CSV table of C-alpha atoms in Angstrom, one decimal:
chain,number,residue,atom,x,y,z
A,1,MET,CA,-9.7,10.9,-14.7
A,2,LEU,CA,-6.5,8.6,-14.6
A,3,ALA,CA,-5.3,10.1,-17.9
A,4,ASP,CA,-5.2,13.6,-16.3
A,5,VAL,CA,-3.0,12.5,-13.4
A,6,PRO,CA,0.7,13.9,-13.9
A,7,ALA,CA,3.6,11.4,-13.6
A,8,ALA,CA,4.6,11.3,-10.0
A,9,GLY,CA,8.3,11.6,-10.7
A,10,ALA,CA,8.3,14.9,-12.5
A,11,ALA,CA,7.7,17.0,-9.5
A,12,ARG,CA,10.0,15.2,-7.3
A,13,ALA,CA,12.8,15.2,-9.8
A,14,ALA,CA,12.6,19.0,-10.1
A,15,ALA,CA,13.0,19.3,-6.4
A,16,ALA,CA,15.9,16.9,-6.1
A,17,ASP,CA,19.3,18.1,-5.0
A,18,PRO,CA,22.0,16.3,-7.2
A,19,THR,CA,24.7,17.4,-4.6
A,20,GLN,CA,23.2,15.2,-2.0
A,21,SER,CA,24.0,11.5,-1.8
A,22,PRO,CA,20.9,9.3,-2.0
A,23,ALA,CA,19.3,8.6,1.3
A,24,ALA,CA,18.8,5.0,2.4
A,25,PRO,CA,15.7,3.5,0.9
A,26,VAL,CA,12.6,3.3,3.0
A,27,LEU,CA,12.1,-0.2,1.8
A,28,ALA,CA,14.9,-2.7,0.8
A,29,VAL,CA,14.1,-6.2,-0.2
A,30,ALA,CA,16.9,-8.7,-0.8
A,31,GLY,CA,16.7,-12.3,-2.2
A,32,LEU,CA,13.1,-13.0,-1.3
A,33,ALA,CA,11.8,-16.4,-2.2
A,34,ARG,CA,8.5,-18.1,-1.5
A,35,ALA,CA,7.1,-21.5,-2.4
A,36,VAL,CA,3.6,-23.0,-1.8
A,37,PRO,CA,2.9,-26.6,-0.9
A,38,LEU,CA,1.1,-28.9,-3.5
A,39,PRO,CA,-1.9,-31.0,-2.6
A,40,ALA,CA,0.0,-34.1,-3.8
A,41,GLY,CA,3.1,-33.3,-1.8
A,42,GLY,CA,6.2,-31.2,-2.6
A,43,ALA,CA,6.0,-27.5,-3.3
A,44,ARG,CA,5.8,-25.0,-6.2
A,45,SER,CA,8.0,-21.9,-6.3
A,46,LEU,CA,5.9,-18.6,-6.5
A,47,PHE,CA,8.9,-16.5,-6.9
A,48,SER,CA,12.6,-16.2,-6.0
A,49,GLY,CA,15.4,-13.7,-6.1
A,50,VAL,CA,13.2,-10.8,-5.5
A,51,ASP,CA,15.3,-7.6,-4.9
A,52,LEU,CA,13.8,-4.1,-4.6
A,53,ALA,CA,14.6,-0.8,-3.1
A,54,VAL,CA,12.0,2.0,-2.9
A,55,ARG,CA,13.0,5.5,-1.7
A,56,ALA,CA,11.1,8.3,-0.1
A,57,GLY,CA,8.9,10.0,-2.6
A,58,GLU,CA,9.1,7.2,-5.2
A,59,VAL,CA,6.1,5.4,-6.6
A,60,VAL,CA,6.8,1.8,-7.9
A,61,ALA,CA,4.1,-0.4,-9.5
A,62,ILE,CA,4.3,-4.1,-9.7
A,63,THR,CA,2.5,-5.9,-12.4
A,64,GLY,CA,2.5,-9.5,-13.3
A,65,GLU,CA,0.3,-12.6,-14.3
A,66,SER,CA,-2.4,-13.8,-11.8
A,67,GLY,CA,-1.1,-16.4,-9.4
A,68,VAL,CA,2.5,-15.3,-9.6
A,69,GLY,CA,2.3,-14.1,-5.9
A,70,LYS,CA,2.0,-10.3,-6.1
A,71,SER,CA,-0.3,-10.2,-3.1
A,72,THR,CA,1.9,-12.6,-1.2
A,73,LEU,CA,4.9,-10.4,-1.9
A,74,LEU,CA,3.1,-7.4,-0.4
A,75,ASN,CA,2.1,-9.4,2.7
A,76,ILE,CA,5.7,-10.6,3.1
A,77,ILE,CA,6.9,-7.0,2.8
A,78,ALA,CA,4.4,-5.9,5.4
A,79,GLY,CA,5.5,-8.6,7.8
A,80,LEU,CA,2.0,-10.3,7.7
A,81,ASP,CA,3.5,-13.4,6.0
A,82,GLU,CA,7.0,-14.9,5.8
A,83,ALA,CA,9.3,-15.7,3.0
A,84,ASP,CA,11.3,-18.9,2.8
A,85,THR,CA,14.5,-17.0,2.3
A,86,GLY,CA,15.5,-13.3,2.0
A,87,SER,CA,15.1,-10.1,4.0
A,88,VAL,CA,12.8,-7.1,4.2
A,89,THR,CA,14.1,-3.8,5.8
A,90,ILE,CA,11.7,-1.0,6.5
A,91,ALA,CA,13.0,2.3,7.8
A,92,GLY,CA,16.3,0.7,8.5
A,93,GLN,CA,14.8,-2.2,10.5
A,94,ASP,CA,15.1,-5.8,9.2
A,95,ILE,CA,11.6,-7.0,10.0
A,96,THR,CA,12.5,-10.6,9.2
A,97,ARG,CA,14.5,-10.7,12.4
A,98,LEU,CA,11.7,-9.1,14.6
A,99,PRO,CA,9.2,-10.9,16.8
A,100,GLU,CA,5.5,-10.4,15.7
A,101,ALA,CA,4.8,-7.8,18.4
A,102,GLN,CA,7.7,-5.6,17.2
A,103,ARG,CA,6.6,-6.1,13.6
A,104,ALA,CA,3.1,-5.0,14.4
A,105,ALA,CA,4.5,-1.9,16.3
A,106,LEU,CA,6.7,-1.1,13.2
A,107,ARG,CA,3.7,-1.5,10.9
A,108,CYS,CA,1.7,0.9,13.0
A,109,ALA,CA,4.4,3.5,13.0
A,110,HIS,CA,5.6,3.3,9.5
A,111,VAL,CA,3.3,1.4,7.1
A,112,GLY,CA,0.0,1.9,5.5
A,113,PHE,CA,-1.7,-1.0,3.7
A,114,VAL,CA,-4.5,-1.0,1.3
A,115,PHE,CA,-5.7,-4.6,1.3
A,116,GLN,CA,-7.5,-6.2,-1.7
A,117,ALA,CA,-10.1,-7.6,0.8
A,118,PHE,CA,-10.5,-4.2,2.4
A,119,HIS,CA,-10.6,-5.5,6.1
A,120,VAL,CA,-13.0,-2.7,7.1
A,121,LEU,CA,-14.2,-3.6,10.7
A,122,PRO,CA,-18.1,-4.0,10.6
A,123,HIS,CA,-18.6,-3.0,14.3
A,124,LEU,CA,-17.0,0.4,13.8
A,125,ASP,CA,-18.4,3.3,11.9
A,126,LEU,CA,-16.4,4.7,9.0
A,127,ALA,CA,-14.7,7.5,11.0
A,128,ARG,CA,-13.5,5.0,13.7
A,129,ASN,CA,-12.4,2.5,11.0
A,130,VAL,CA,-10.2,5.2,9.4
A,131,ALA,CA,-9.0,6.6,12.7
A,132,LEU,CA,-8.0,3.2,14.1
A,133,PRO,CA,-4.2,3.4,13.2
A,134,LEU,CA,-4.0,6.8,14.9
A,135,LEU,CA,-5.9,5.5,18.0
A,136,LEU,CA,-3.7,2.4,18.2
A,137,GLY,CA,-0.7,4.7,18.0
A,138,GLY,CA,-1.9,6.6,21.0
A,139,ALA,CA,-3.5,9.7,19.4
A,140,ARG,CA,-6.2,11.6,21.2
A,141,GLU,CA,-9.6,10.5,20.1
A,142,ALA,CA,-10.8,14.0,19.0
A,143,ASP,CA,-7.6,14.5,16.9
A,144,ALA,CA,-7.8,11.0,15.4
A,145,LEU,CA,-11.5,11.4,14.4
A,146,ALA,CA,-10.8,14.9,12.9
A,147,ARG,CA,-8.0,13.4,10.8
A,148,ALA,CA,-10.2,10.5,9.8
A,149,GLY,CA,-13.0,13.0,8.7
A,150,ALA,CA,-10.6,14.9,6.5
A,151,MET,CA,-9.3,11.7,4.9
A,152,LEU,CA,-12.9,10.4,4.3
A,153,ALA,CA,-13.6,13.8,2.6
A,154,ALA,CA,-10.5,13.4,0.5
A,155,VAL,CA,-11.8,10.0,-0.9
A,156,GLY,CA,-15.3,11.4,-1.5
A,157,LEU,CA,-17.0,10.0,1.6
A,158,GLY,CA,-17.0,13.1,3.8
A,159,ASP,CA,-20.7,12.9,4.5
A,160,ARG,CA,-20.6,9.3,5.5
A,161,ALA,CA,-18.4,9.3,8.5
A,162,GLY,CA,-21.1,8.1,10.9
A,163,ASP,CA,-22.3,5.3,8.5
A,164,TRP,CA,-21.7,1.5,9.0
A,165,PRO,CA,-19.7,-0.6,6.6
A,166,ALA,CA,-22.7,-2.8,5.9
A,167,HIS,CA,-24.3,0.2,4.2
A,168,LEU,CA,-21.6,0.7,1.7
A,169,SER,CA,-20.7,-0.8,-1.8
A,170,GLY,CA,-17.5,-2.6,-2.5
A,171,GLY,CA,-16.2,0.5,-4.2
A,172,GLU,CA,-17.0,2.6,-1.1
A,173,LEU,CA,-15.4,0.1,1.2
A,174,GLN,CA,-12.2,0.3,-0.9
A,175,ARG,CA,-12.1,4.0,-0.5
A,176,VAL,CA,-12.5,3.6,3.3
A,177,ALA,CA,-9.6,1.2,3.3
A,178,ILE,CA,-7.5,3.7,1.3
A,179,ALA,CA,-8.4,6.6,3.7
A,180,ARG,CA,-7.4,4.3,6.7
A,181,ALA,CA,-4.0,3.5,5.0
A,182,LEU,CA,-3.3,7.2,4.4
A,183,VAL,CA,-4.5,8.8,7.5
A,184,GLY,CA,-1.2,8.2,9.5
A,185,ARG,CA,1.0,9.6,6.6
A,186,PRO,CA,3.0,6.4,6.6
A,187,ALA,CA,6.6,6.4,5.4
A,188,LEU,CA,5.8,3.2,3.4
A,189,LEU,CA,2.5,2.8,1.6
A,190,LEU,CA,1.6,-0.7,0.2
A,191,ALA,CA,-1.5,-0.9,-2.0
A,192,ASP,CA,-3.0,-4.1,-3.4
A,193,GLU,CA,-5.1,-3.2,-6.5
A,194,PRO,CA,-6.2,0.1,-5.0
A,195,THR,CA,-8.4,1.1,-8.0
A,196,GLY,CA,-9.6,-2.3,-8.8
A,197,ASN,CA,-13.3,-1.8,-7.8
A,198,LEU,CA,-13.7,1.8,-8.7
A,199,ASP,CA,-15.1,3.7,-11.6
A,200,PRO,CA,-12.7,5.7,-13.8
A,201,GLU,CA,-13.4,9.1,-12.2
A,202,THR,CA,-13.1,7.8,-8.6
A,203,ALA,CA,-10.0,5.8,-9.6
A,204,GLY,CA,-8.4,9.0,-10.9
A,205,ARG,CA,-9.0,10.7,-7.6
A,206,ILE,CA,-7.6,7.8,-5.6
A,207,LEU,CA,-4.5,7.6,-7.8
A,208,SER,CA,-4.0,11.3,-7.4
A,209,LEU,CA,-4.1,10.8,-3.6
A,210,LEU,CA,-1.5,8.0,-3.7
A,211,LEU,CA,0.8,10.1,-5.9
A,212,ALA,CA,0.4,13.1,-3.5
A,213,GLN,CA,1.3,10.8,-0.6
A,214,ALA,CA,4.6,10.4,-2.3
A,215,ARG,CA,5.1,13.9,-3.4
A,216,ASP,CA,3.8,15.8,-0.4
A,217,ASN,CA,4.6,13.5,2.4
A,218,GLY,CA,7.8,11.8,1.0
A,219,ALA,CA,6.3,8.4,1.3
A,220,ALA,CA,7.7,5.3,-0.5
A,221,VAL,CA,4.7,3.9,-2.4
A,222,LEU,CA,4.4,0.3,-3.8
A,223,ILE,CA,1.4,-0.5,-5.8
A,224,VAL,CA,0.3,-4.0,-7.1
A,225,THR,CA,-1.9,-3.4,-10.1
A,226,HIS,CA,-3.3,-4.8,-13.3
A,227,SER,CA,-4.2,-1.3,-14.5
A,228,GLU,CA,-1.9,-0.1,-17.3
A,229,ARG,CA,-2.8,3.5,-16.4
A,230,VAL,CA,-1.8,3.0,-12.8
A,231,ALA,CA,1.5,1.4,-13.8
A,232,ALA,CA,2.1,4.3,-16.4
A,233,ALA,CA,1.7,6.9,-13.7
A,234,ALA,CA,4.4,5.3,-11.5
A,235,ASP,CA,8.0,6.3,-11.5
A,236,ARG,CA,9.0,2.7,-12.1
A,237,ALA,CA,6.9,-0.4,-13.3
A,238,LEU,CA,8.3,-3.8,-12.6
A,239,SER,CA,6.8,-7.2,-13.5
A,240,LEU,CA,6.9,-10.0,-11.0
A,241,THR,CA,7.8,-13.4,-12.4
A,242,ALA,CA,9.0,-16.7,-11.0
A,243,ALA,CA,12.5,-15.5,-11.4
A,244,GLY,CA,12.0,-12.2,-9.5
A,245,LEU,CA,11.4,-8.6,-10.6
A,246,ALA,CA,12.1,-7.3,-14.1
A,247,PRO,CA,11.4,-3.9,-15.7
A,248,SER,CA,7.9,-3.8,-17.2
A,249,HIS,CA,7.1,-2.3,-20.6
A,250,HIS,CA,5.3,0.4,-18.6
A,251,GLY,CA,8.5,1.6,-17.0
């Protein structure tokens, strides 16, 4: 259950070496702003002045009112959308300066993304859906499928590897999307409402996986969520407003 998940920061804090200077953040966001056009003309600001740094092994949750642009912010950070101003740096590379082909290569190498809309490919079975990031990165098919099978087992779908997405419920599809995001052990994991369609027991398992990704693989994890329990399990909880990010009451 979610209540049984330990705080992600405790284990990492115990292992930290205070004599070492902090490493550069995996994700650094500076001065991001985004406006959306209005039907009658002009534009409405979603957010501005967004600054954020997430380091290896850190879990940060972003909360906020519906419509403030949380999913848009994640898409901008992943290089799938563009900000009006500001910069996003991932693993030392400013992606706002990169052409799309190089952004895609950087995403493949360093970023896992759990989309709210899943984006599970209907023409591939579950194993190949999960293995896709590894295959695109040049992994041997047998190795990629073995890793995919292990990740499907970790999200409770180990016996469904050969099934087709059309046979799955929304909650099961969400678990496939999470397995695909984690299979490459990304340096940066972006998750958009990763427990939104899951029952409490399964949500607890998924949250444990996301926290373990930070603890065990040293990933920087950024989660957009409406769940108070998910926000409470993070190292920091921030609220997105029109004026940028501010500490949440969960933090």
